[in-house]
PDB file of C-alpha atoms and ligand atoms in Angstrom:
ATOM      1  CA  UNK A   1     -64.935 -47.910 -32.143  1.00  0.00           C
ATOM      2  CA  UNK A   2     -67.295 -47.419 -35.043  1.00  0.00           C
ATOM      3  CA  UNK A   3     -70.613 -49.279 -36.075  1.00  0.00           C
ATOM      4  CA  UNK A   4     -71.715 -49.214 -39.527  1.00  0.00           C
ATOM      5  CA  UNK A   5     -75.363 -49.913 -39.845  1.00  0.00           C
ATOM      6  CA  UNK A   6     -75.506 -52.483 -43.025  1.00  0.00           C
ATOM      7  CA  UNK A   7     -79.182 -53.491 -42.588  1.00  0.00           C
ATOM      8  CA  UNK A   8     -82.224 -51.953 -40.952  1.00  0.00           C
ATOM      9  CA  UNK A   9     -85.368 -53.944 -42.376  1.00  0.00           C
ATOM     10  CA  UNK A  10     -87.487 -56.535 -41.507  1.00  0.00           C
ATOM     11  CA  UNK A  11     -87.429 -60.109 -43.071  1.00  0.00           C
ATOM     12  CA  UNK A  12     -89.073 -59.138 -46.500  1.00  0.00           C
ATOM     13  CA  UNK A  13     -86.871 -56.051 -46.656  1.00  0.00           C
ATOM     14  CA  UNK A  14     -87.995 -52.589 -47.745  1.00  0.00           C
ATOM     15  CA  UNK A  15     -89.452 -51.873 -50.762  1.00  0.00           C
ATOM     16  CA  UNK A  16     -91.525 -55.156 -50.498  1.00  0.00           C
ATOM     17  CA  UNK A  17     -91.785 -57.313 -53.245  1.00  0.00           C
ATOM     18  CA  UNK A  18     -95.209 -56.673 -54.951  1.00  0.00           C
ATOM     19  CA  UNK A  19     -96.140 -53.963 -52.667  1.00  0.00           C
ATOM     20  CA  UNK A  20     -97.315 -50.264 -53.560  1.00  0.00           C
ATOM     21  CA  UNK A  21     -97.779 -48.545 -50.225  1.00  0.00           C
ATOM     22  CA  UNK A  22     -96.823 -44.885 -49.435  1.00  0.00           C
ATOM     23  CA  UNK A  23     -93.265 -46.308 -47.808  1.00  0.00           C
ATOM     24  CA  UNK A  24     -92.284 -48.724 -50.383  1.00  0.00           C
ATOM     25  CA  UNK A  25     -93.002 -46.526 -53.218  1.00  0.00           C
ATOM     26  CA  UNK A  26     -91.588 -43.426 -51.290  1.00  0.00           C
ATOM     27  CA  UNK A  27     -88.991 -41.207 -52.638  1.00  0.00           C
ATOM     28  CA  UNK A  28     -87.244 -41.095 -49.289  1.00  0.00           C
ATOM     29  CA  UNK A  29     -84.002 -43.096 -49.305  1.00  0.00           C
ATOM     30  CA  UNK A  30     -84.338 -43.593 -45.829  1.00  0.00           C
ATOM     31  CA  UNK A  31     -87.323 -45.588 -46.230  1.00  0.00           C
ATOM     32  CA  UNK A  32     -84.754 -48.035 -48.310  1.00  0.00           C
ATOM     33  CA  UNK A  33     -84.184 -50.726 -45.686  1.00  0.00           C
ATOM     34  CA  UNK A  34     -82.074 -53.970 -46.613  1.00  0.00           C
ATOM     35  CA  UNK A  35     -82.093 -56.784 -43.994  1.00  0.00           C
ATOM     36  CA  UNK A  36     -80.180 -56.124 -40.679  1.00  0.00           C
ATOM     37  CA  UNK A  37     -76.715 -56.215 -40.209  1.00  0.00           C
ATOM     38  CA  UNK A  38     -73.937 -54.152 -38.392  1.00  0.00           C
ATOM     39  CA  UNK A  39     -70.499 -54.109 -38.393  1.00  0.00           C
ATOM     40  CA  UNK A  40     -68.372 -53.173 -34.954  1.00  0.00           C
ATOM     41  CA  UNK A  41     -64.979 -51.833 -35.678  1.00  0.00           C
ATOM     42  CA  UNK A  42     -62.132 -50.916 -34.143  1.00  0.00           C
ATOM     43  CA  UNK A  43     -58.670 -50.317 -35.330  1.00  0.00           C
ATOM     44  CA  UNK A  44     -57.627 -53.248 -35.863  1.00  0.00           C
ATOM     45  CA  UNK A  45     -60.836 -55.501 -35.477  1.00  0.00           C
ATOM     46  CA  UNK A  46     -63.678 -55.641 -37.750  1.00  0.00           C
ATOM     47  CA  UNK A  47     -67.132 -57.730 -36.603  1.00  0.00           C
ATOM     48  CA  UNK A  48     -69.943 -58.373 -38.605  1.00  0.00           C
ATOM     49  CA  UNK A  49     -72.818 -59.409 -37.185  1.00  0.00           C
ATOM     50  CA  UNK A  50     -75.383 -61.824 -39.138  1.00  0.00           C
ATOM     51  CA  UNK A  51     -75.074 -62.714 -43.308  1.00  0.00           C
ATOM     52  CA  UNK A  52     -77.815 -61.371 -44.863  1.00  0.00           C
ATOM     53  CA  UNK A  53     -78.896 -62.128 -48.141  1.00  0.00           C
ATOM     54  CA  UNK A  54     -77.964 -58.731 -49.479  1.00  0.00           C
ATOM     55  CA  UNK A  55     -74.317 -59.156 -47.654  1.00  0.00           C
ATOM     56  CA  UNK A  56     -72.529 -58.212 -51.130  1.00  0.00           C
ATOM     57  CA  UNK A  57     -73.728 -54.901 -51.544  1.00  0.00           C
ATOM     58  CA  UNK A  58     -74.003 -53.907 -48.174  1.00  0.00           C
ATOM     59  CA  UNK A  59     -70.157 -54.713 -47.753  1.00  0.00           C
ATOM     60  CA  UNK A  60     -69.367 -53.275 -50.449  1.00  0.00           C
ATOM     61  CA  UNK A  61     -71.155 -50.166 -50.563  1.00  0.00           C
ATOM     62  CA  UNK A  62     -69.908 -49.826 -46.476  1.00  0.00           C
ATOM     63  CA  UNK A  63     -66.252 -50.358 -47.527  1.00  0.00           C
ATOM     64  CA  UNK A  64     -66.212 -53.416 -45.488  1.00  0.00           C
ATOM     65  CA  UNK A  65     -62.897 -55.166 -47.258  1.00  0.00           C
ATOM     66  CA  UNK A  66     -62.272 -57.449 -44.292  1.00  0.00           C
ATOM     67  CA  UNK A  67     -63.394 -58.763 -41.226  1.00  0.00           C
ATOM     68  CA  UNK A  68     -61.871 -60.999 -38.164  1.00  0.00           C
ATOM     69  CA  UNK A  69     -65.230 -63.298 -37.489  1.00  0.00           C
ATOM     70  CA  UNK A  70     -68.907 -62.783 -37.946  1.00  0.00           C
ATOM     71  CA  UNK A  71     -71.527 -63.405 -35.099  1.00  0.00           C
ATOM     72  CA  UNK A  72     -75.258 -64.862 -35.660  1.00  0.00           C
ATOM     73  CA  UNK A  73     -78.039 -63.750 -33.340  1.00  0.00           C
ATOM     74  CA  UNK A  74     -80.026 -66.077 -34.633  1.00  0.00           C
ATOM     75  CA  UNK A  75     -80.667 -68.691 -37.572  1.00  0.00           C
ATOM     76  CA  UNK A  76     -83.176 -66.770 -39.126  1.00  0.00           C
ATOM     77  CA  UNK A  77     -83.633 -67.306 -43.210  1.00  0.00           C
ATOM     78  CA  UNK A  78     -83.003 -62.804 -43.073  1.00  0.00           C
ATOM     79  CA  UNK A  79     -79.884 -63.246 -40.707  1.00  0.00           C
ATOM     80  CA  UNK A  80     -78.043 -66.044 -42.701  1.00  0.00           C
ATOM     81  CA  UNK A  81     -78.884 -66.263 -45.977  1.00  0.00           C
ATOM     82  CA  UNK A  82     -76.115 -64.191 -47.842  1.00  0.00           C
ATOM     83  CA  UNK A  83     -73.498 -66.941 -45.636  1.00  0.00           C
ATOM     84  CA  UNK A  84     -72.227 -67.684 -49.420  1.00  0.00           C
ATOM     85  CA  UNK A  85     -70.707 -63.680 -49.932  1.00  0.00           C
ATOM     86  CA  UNK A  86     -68.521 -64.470 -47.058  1.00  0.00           C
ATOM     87  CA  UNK A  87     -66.038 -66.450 -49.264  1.00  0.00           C
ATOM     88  CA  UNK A  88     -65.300 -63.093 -50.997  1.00  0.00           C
ATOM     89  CA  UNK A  89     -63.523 -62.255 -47.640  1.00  0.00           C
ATOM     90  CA  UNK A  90     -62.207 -65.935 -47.724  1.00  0.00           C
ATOM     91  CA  UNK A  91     -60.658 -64.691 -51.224  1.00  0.00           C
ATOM     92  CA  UNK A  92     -59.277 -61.083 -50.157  1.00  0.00           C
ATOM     93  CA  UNK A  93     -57.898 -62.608 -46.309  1.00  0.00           C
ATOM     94  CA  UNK A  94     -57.198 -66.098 -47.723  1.00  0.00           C
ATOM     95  CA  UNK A  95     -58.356 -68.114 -44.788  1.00  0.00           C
ATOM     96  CA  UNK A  96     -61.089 -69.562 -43.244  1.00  0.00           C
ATOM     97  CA  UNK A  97     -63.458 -67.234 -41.025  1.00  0.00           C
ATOM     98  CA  UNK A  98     -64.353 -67.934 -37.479  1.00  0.00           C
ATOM     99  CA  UNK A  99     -68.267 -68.077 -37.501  1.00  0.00           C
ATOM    100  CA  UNK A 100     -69.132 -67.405 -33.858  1.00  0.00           C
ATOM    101  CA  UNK A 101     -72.840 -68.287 -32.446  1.00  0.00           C
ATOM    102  CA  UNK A 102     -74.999 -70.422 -29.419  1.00  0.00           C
ATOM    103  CA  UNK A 103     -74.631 -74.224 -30.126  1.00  0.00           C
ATOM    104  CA  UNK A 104     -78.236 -74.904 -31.332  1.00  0.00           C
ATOM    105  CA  UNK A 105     -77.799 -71.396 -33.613  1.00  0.00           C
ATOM    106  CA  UNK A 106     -74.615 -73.444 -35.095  1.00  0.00           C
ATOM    107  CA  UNK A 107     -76.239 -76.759 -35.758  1.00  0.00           C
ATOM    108  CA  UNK A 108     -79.155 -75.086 -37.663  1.00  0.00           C
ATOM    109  CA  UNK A 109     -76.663 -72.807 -39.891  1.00  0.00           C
ATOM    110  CA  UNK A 110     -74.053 -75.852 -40.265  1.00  0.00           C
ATOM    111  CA  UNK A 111     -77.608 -78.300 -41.798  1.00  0.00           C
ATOM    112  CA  UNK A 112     -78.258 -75.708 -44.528  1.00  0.00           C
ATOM    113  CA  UNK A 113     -74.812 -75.074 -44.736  1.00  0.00           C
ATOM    114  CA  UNK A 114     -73.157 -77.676 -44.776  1.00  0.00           C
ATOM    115  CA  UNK A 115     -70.774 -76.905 -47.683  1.00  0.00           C
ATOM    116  CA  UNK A 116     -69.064 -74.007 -46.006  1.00  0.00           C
ATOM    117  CA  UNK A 117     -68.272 -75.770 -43.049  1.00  0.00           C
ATOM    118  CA  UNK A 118     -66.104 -78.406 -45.127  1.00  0.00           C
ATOM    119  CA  UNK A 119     -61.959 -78.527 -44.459  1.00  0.00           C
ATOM    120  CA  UNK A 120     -60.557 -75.930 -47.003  1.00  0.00           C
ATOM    121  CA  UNK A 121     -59.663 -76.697 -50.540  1.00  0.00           C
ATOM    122  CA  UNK A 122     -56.101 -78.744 -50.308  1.00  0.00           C
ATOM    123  CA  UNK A 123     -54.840 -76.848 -53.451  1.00  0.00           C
ATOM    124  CA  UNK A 124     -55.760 -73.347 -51.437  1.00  0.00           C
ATOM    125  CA  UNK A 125     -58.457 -72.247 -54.133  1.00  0.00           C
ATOM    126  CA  UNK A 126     -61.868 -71.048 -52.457  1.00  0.00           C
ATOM    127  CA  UNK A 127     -64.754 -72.399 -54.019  1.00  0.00           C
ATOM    128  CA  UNK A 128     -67.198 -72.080 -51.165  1.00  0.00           C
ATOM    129  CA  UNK A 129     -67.588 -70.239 -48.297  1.00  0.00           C
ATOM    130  CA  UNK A 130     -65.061 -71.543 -45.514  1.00  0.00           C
ATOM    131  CA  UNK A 131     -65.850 -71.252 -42.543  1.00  0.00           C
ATOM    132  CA  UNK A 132     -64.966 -72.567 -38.817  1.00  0.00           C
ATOM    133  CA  UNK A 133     -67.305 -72.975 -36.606  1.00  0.00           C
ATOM    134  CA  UNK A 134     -66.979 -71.069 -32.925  1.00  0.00           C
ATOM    135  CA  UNK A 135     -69.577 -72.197 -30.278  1.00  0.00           C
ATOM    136  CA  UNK A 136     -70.024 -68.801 -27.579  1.00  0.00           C
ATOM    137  CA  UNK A 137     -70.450 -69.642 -23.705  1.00  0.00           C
ATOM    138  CA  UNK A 138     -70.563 -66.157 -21.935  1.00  0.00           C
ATOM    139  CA  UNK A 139     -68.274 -63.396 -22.975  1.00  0.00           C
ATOM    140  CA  UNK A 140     -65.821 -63.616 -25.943  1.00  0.00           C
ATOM    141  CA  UNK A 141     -62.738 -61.626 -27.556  1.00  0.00           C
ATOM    142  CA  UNK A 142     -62.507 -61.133 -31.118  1.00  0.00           C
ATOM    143  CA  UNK A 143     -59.101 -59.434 -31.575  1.00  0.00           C
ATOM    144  CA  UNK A 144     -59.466 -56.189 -29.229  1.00  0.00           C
ATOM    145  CA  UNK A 145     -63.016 -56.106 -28.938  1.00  0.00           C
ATOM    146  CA  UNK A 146     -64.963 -57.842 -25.829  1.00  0.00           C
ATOM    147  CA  UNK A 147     -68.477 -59.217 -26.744  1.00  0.00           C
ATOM    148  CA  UNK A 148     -71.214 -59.889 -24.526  1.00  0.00           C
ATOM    149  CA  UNK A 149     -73.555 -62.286 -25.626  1.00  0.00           C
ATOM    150  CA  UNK A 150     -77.243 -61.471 -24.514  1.00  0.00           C
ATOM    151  CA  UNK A 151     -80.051 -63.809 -24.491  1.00  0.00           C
ATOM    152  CA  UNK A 152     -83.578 -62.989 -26.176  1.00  0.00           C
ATOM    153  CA  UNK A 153     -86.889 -64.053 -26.472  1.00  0.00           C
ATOM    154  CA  UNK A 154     -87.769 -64.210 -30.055  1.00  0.00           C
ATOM    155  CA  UNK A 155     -91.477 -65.578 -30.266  1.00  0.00           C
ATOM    156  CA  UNK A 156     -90.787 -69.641 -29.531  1.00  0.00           C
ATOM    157  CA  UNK A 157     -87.208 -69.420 -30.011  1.00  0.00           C
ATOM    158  CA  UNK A 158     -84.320 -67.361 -28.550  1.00  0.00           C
ATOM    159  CA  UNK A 159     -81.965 -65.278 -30.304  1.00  0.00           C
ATOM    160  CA  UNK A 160     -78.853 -63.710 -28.905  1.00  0.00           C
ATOM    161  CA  UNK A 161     -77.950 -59.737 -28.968  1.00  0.00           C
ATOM    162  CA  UNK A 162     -74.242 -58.420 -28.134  1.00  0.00           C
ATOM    163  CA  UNK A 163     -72.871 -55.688 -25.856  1.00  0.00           C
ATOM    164  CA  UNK A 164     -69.734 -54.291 -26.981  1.00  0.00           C
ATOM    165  CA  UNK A 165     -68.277 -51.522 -24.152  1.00  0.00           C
ATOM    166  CA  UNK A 166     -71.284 -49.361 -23.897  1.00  0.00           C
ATOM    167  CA  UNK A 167     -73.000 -50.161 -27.180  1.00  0.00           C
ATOM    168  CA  UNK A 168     -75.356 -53.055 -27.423  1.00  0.00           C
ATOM    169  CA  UNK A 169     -77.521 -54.600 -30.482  1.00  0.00           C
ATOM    170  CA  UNK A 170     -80.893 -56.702 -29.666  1.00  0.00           C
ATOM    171  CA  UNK A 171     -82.441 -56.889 -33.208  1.00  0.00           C
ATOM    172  CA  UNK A 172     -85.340 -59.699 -33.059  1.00  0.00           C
ATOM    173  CA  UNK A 173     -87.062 -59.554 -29.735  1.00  0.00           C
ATOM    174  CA  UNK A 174     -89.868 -58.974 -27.770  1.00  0.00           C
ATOM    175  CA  UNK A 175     -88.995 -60.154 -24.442  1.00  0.00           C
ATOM    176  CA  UNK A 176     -85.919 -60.465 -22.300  1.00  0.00           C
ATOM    177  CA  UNK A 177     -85.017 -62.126 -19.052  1.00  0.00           C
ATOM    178  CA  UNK A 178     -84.589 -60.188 -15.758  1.00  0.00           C
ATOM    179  CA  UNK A 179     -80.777 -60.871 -16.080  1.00  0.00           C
ATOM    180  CA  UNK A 180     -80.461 -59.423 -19.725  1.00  0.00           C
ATOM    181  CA  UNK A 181     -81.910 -56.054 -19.001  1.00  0.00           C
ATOM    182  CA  UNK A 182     -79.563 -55.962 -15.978  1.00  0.00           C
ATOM    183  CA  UNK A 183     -76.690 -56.719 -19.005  1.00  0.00           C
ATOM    184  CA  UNK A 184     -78.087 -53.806 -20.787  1.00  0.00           C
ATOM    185  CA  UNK A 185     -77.985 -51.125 -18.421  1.00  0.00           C
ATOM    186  CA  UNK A 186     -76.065 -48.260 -18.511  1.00  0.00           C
ATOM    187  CA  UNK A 187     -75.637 -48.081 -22.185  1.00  0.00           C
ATOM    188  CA  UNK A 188     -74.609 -44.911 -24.918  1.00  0.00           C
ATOM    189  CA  UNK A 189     -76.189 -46.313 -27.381  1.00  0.00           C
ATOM    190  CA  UNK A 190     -78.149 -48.873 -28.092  1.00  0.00           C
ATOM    191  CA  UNK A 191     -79.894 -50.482 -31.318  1.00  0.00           C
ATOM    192  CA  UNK A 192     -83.213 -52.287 -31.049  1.00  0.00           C
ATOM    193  CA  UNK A 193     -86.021 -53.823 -32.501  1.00  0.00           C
ATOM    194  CA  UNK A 194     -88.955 -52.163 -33.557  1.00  0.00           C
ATOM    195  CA  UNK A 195     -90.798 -53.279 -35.955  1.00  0.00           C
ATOM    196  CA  UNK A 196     -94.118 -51.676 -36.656  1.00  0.00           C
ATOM    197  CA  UNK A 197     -96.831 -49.913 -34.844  1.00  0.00           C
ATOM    198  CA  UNK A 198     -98.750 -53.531 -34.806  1.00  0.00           C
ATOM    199  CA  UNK A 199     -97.858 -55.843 -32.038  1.00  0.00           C
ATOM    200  CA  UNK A 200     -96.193 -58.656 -33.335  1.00  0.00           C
ATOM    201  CA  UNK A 201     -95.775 -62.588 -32.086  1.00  0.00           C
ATOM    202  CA  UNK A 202     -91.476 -62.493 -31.929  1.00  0.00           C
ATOM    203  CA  UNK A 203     -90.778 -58.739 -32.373  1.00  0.00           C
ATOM    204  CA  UNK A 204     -91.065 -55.687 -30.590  1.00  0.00           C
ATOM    205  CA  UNK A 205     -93.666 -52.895 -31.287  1.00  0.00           C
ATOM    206  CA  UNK A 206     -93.235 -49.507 -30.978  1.00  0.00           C
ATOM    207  CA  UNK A 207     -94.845 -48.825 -27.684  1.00  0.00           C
ATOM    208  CA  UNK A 208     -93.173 -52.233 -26.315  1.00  0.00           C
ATOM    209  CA  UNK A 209     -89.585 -50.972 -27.516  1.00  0.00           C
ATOM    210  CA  UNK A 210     -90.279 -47.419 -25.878  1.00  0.00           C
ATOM    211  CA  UNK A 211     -91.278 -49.242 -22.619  1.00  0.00           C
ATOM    212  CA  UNK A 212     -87.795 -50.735 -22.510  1.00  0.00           C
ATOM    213  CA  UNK A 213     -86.168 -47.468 -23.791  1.00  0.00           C
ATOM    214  CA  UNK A 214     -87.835 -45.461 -20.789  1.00  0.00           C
ATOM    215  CA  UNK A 215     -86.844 -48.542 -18.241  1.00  0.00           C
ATOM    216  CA  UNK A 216     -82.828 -49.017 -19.575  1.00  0.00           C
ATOM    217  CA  UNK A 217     -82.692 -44.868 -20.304  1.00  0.00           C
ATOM    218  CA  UNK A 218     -79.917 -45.544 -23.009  1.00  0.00           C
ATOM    219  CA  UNK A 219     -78.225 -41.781 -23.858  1.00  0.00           C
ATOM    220  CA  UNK A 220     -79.165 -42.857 -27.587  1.00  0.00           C
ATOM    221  CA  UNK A 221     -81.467 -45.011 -28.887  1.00  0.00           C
ATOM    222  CA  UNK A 222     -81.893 -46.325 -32.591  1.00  0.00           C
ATOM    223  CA  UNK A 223     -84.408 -48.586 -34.135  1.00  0.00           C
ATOM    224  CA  UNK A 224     -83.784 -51.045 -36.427  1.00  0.00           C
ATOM    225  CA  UNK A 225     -85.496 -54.564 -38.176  1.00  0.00           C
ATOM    226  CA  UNK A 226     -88.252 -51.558 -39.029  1.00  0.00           C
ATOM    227  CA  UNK A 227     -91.151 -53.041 -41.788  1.00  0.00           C
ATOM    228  CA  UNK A 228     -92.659 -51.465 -44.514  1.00  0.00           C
ATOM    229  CA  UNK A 229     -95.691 -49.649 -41.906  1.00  0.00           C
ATOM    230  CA  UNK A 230     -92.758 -47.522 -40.360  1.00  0.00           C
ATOM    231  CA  UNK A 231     -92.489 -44.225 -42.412  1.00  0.00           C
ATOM    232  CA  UNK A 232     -88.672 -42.204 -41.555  1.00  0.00           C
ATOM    233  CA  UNK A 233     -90.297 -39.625 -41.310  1.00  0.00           C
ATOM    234  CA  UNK A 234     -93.359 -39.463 -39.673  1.00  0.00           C
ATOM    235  CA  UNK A 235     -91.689 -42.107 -36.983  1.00  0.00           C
ATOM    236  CA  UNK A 236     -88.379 -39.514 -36.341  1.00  0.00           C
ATOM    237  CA  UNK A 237     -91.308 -37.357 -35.900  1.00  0.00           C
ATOM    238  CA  UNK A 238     -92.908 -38.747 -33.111  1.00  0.00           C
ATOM    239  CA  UNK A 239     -89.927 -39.803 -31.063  1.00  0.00           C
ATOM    240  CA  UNK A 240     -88.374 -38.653 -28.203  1.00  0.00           C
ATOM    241  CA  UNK A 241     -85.062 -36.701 -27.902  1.00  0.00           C
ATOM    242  CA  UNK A 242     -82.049 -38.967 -28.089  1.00  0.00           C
ATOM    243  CA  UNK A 243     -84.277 -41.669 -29.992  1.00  0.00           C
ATOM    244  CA  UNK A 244     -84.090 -42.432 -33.659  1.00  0.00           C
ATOM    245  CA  UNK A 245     -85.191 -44.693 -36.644  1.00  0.00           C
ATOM    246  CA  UNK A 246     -82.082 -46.597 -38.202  1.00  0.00           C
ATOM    247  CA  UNK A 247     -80.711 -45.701 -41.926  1.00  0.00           C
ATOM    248  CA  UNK A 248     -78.772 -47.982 -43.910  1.00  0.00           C
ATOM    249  CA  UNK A 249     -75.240 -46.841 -43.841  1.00  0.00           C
ATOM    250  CA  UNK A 250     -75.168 -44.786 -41.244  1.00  0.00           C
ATOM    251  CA  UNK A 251     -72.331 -44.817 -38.900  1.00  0.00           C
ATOM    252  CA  UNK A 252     -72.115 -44.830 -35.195  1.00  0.00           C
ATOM    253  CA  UNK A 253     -68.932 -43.203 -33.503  1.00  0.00           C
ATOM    254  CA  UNK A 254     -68.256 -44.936 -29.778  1.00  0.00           C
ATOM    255  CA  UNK A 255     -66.195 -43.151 -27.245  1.00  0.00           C
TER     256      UNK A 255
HETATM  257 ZN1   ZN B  11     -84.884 -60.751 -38.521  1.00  0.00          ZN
HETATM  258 ZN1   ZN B  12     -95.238 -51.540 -48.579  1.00  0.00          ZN
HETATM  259 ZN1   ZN B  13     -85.668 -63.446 -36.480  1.00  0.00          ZN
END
């Protein structure tokens, strides 16, 4: 199994619009962030998790040439908005995709969406997105992979993070219930939130995602939905062994 990191920034994405600061004007590519994404592959299965609005490029710079559903963790404008580039996987697979989230997560893409949600084309052609909608109660297959949904607090709302074998994703969080760091225990790897040095109202800190890092004791920790006040650099710096800021494109080998 293989994850492919397609996204590591916060909401406004890194370089900012309008902004001059030492990270968005830095030379570093690393310090390039577009919003977050992953995809989980296998063999024979590809995942992506969450459509954002820079999906194109990211698939296509990953190699990402088809996949066998995507999952939301959330309804987030930053999760959802590049929903339209999945009809270029429509095109290349020439079927609808199962879109897989929590009920409430569904009805709030399917409003703004409501286009790609439509029965396909009769004459075949793909003019929109097509997609069919897959409502997640506990644990799911997607061709050979097993996904564990687990639940988030995400400031007022929740959002959803997956555990696939012993990898698990919780972008967009700061807070989980007593039965969702039991679901994330024992982990290789694991990718989470952290934002900024700042507290924030829905997203992890720094010291709050090292608190949970020291509690679950992943073997490998990586940050991701970092902002524009996280430096690569100077924040690989400052970490612990066997933790590390996200890049985009960089790929995760699972045993
Ligand atoms: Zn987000
Ligand atoms: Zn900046
Ligand atoms: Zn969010």
């Amino acid at each position: 199994m293989r994850v492919t990191v397609l996204g590591c920034g916060t909401s406004s994405g890194v370089p900012m619009i309008g902004c001059r600061c030492a990270v968005c004007t830095s030379d570093d590519p690393r310090n390039k962030r577009r919003r977050c994404a992953i995809a989980v592959q296998s063999d024979d299965t590809t995942i992506l998790i969450d459509t954002p609005p820079e999906l194109r490029l990211q698939c296509v710079e990953a190699g990402i040439d088809r996949i066998d559903a995507v999952l939301y963790t959330h309804a987030h404008a930053d999760h959802v908005n590049g929903l339209d580039d999945l009809r270029g996987f429509n095109v290349v697979q020439n079927k609808s995709l199962d879109a897989i989230a929590d009920a409430g997560v569904l009805e709030r893409i399917k409003s703004r969406f409501d286009y790609a949600f439509q029965p396909r084309d009769p004459k075949g052609r793909w003019w929109r997105p097509c997609l069919n909608p897959v409502q997640m109660d506990g644990p799911f297959m997607v061709g050979d992979i097993l996904v564990r949904p687990i639940v988030q607090q995400h400031g007022r709302s929740p959002s959803w993070g997956f555990r696939i074998g012993n990898f698990a994703y919780s972008p967009d969080v700061n807070g989980f219930p007593p039965e969702s760091f039991e679901a994330l225990e024992g982990l290789d790897v694991w990718m989470i939130d952290c934002l900024r040095d700042k507290p924030h109202p829905s997203h992890a800190h720094v010291d709050m995602t090292m608190g949970w890092i020291e509690r679950l004791k992943p073997k490998r920790a990586i940050l991701t939905h970092m902002s524009h006040e996280l430096d690569f650099s100077e924040l690989e710096a400052r970490l612990a062994d066997g933790i590390e800021p996200a890049v985009d494109g960089m790929v995760i080998e699972l045993s």
